[in-house]
Amino acid sequence: MVLEKTHKLTLYNDNKHDFLYVIACLIKFCDHTPEQAEQCAVLVDGRESYDIKSGSFDDMYDLLVKLEMYDLKVELSESSVH
């Protein structure tokens, strides 16, 4: 069974957390490799936001709650590609 990626999680640049903090959170909660996490952190810094993960609503909501607990600014929205 293939789970549809119906929702996405966007991380915003809040200008208060350093790269290492954001990278550590992405590795811990999003299962990113260190390289993926670093690339996401760089993209968020340059673009002000970046879609860091996609998946089911339940999975993305759980991830949203965890990242918000660690004071990261994230937003959950429907994905345009299902």
mmCIF file of C-alpha atoms in Angstrom, residues 12 24 35-37 60 66 70:
data_model
loop_
_atom_site.group_PDB
_atom_site.id
_atom_site.type_symbol
_atom_site.label_atom_id
_atom_site.label_comp_id
_atom_site.label_asym_id
_atom_site.label_seq_id
_atom_site.Cartn_x
_atom_site.Cartn_y
_atom_site.Cartn_z
ATOM 1 C CA TYR A 12 10.018 29.495 7.527
ATOM 2 C CA ALA A 24 19.552 19.021 14.198
ATOM 3 C CA GLU A 35 23.208 16.613 3.872
ATOM 4 C CA GLN A 36 19.447 16.964 3.268
ATOM 5 C CA ALA A 37 18.995 18.904 6.490
ATOM 6 C CA MET A 60 2.575 15.964 8.732
ATOM 7 C CA LYS A 66 6.976 18.412 17.237
ATOM 8 C CA TYR A 70 11.098 23.165 19.353
#
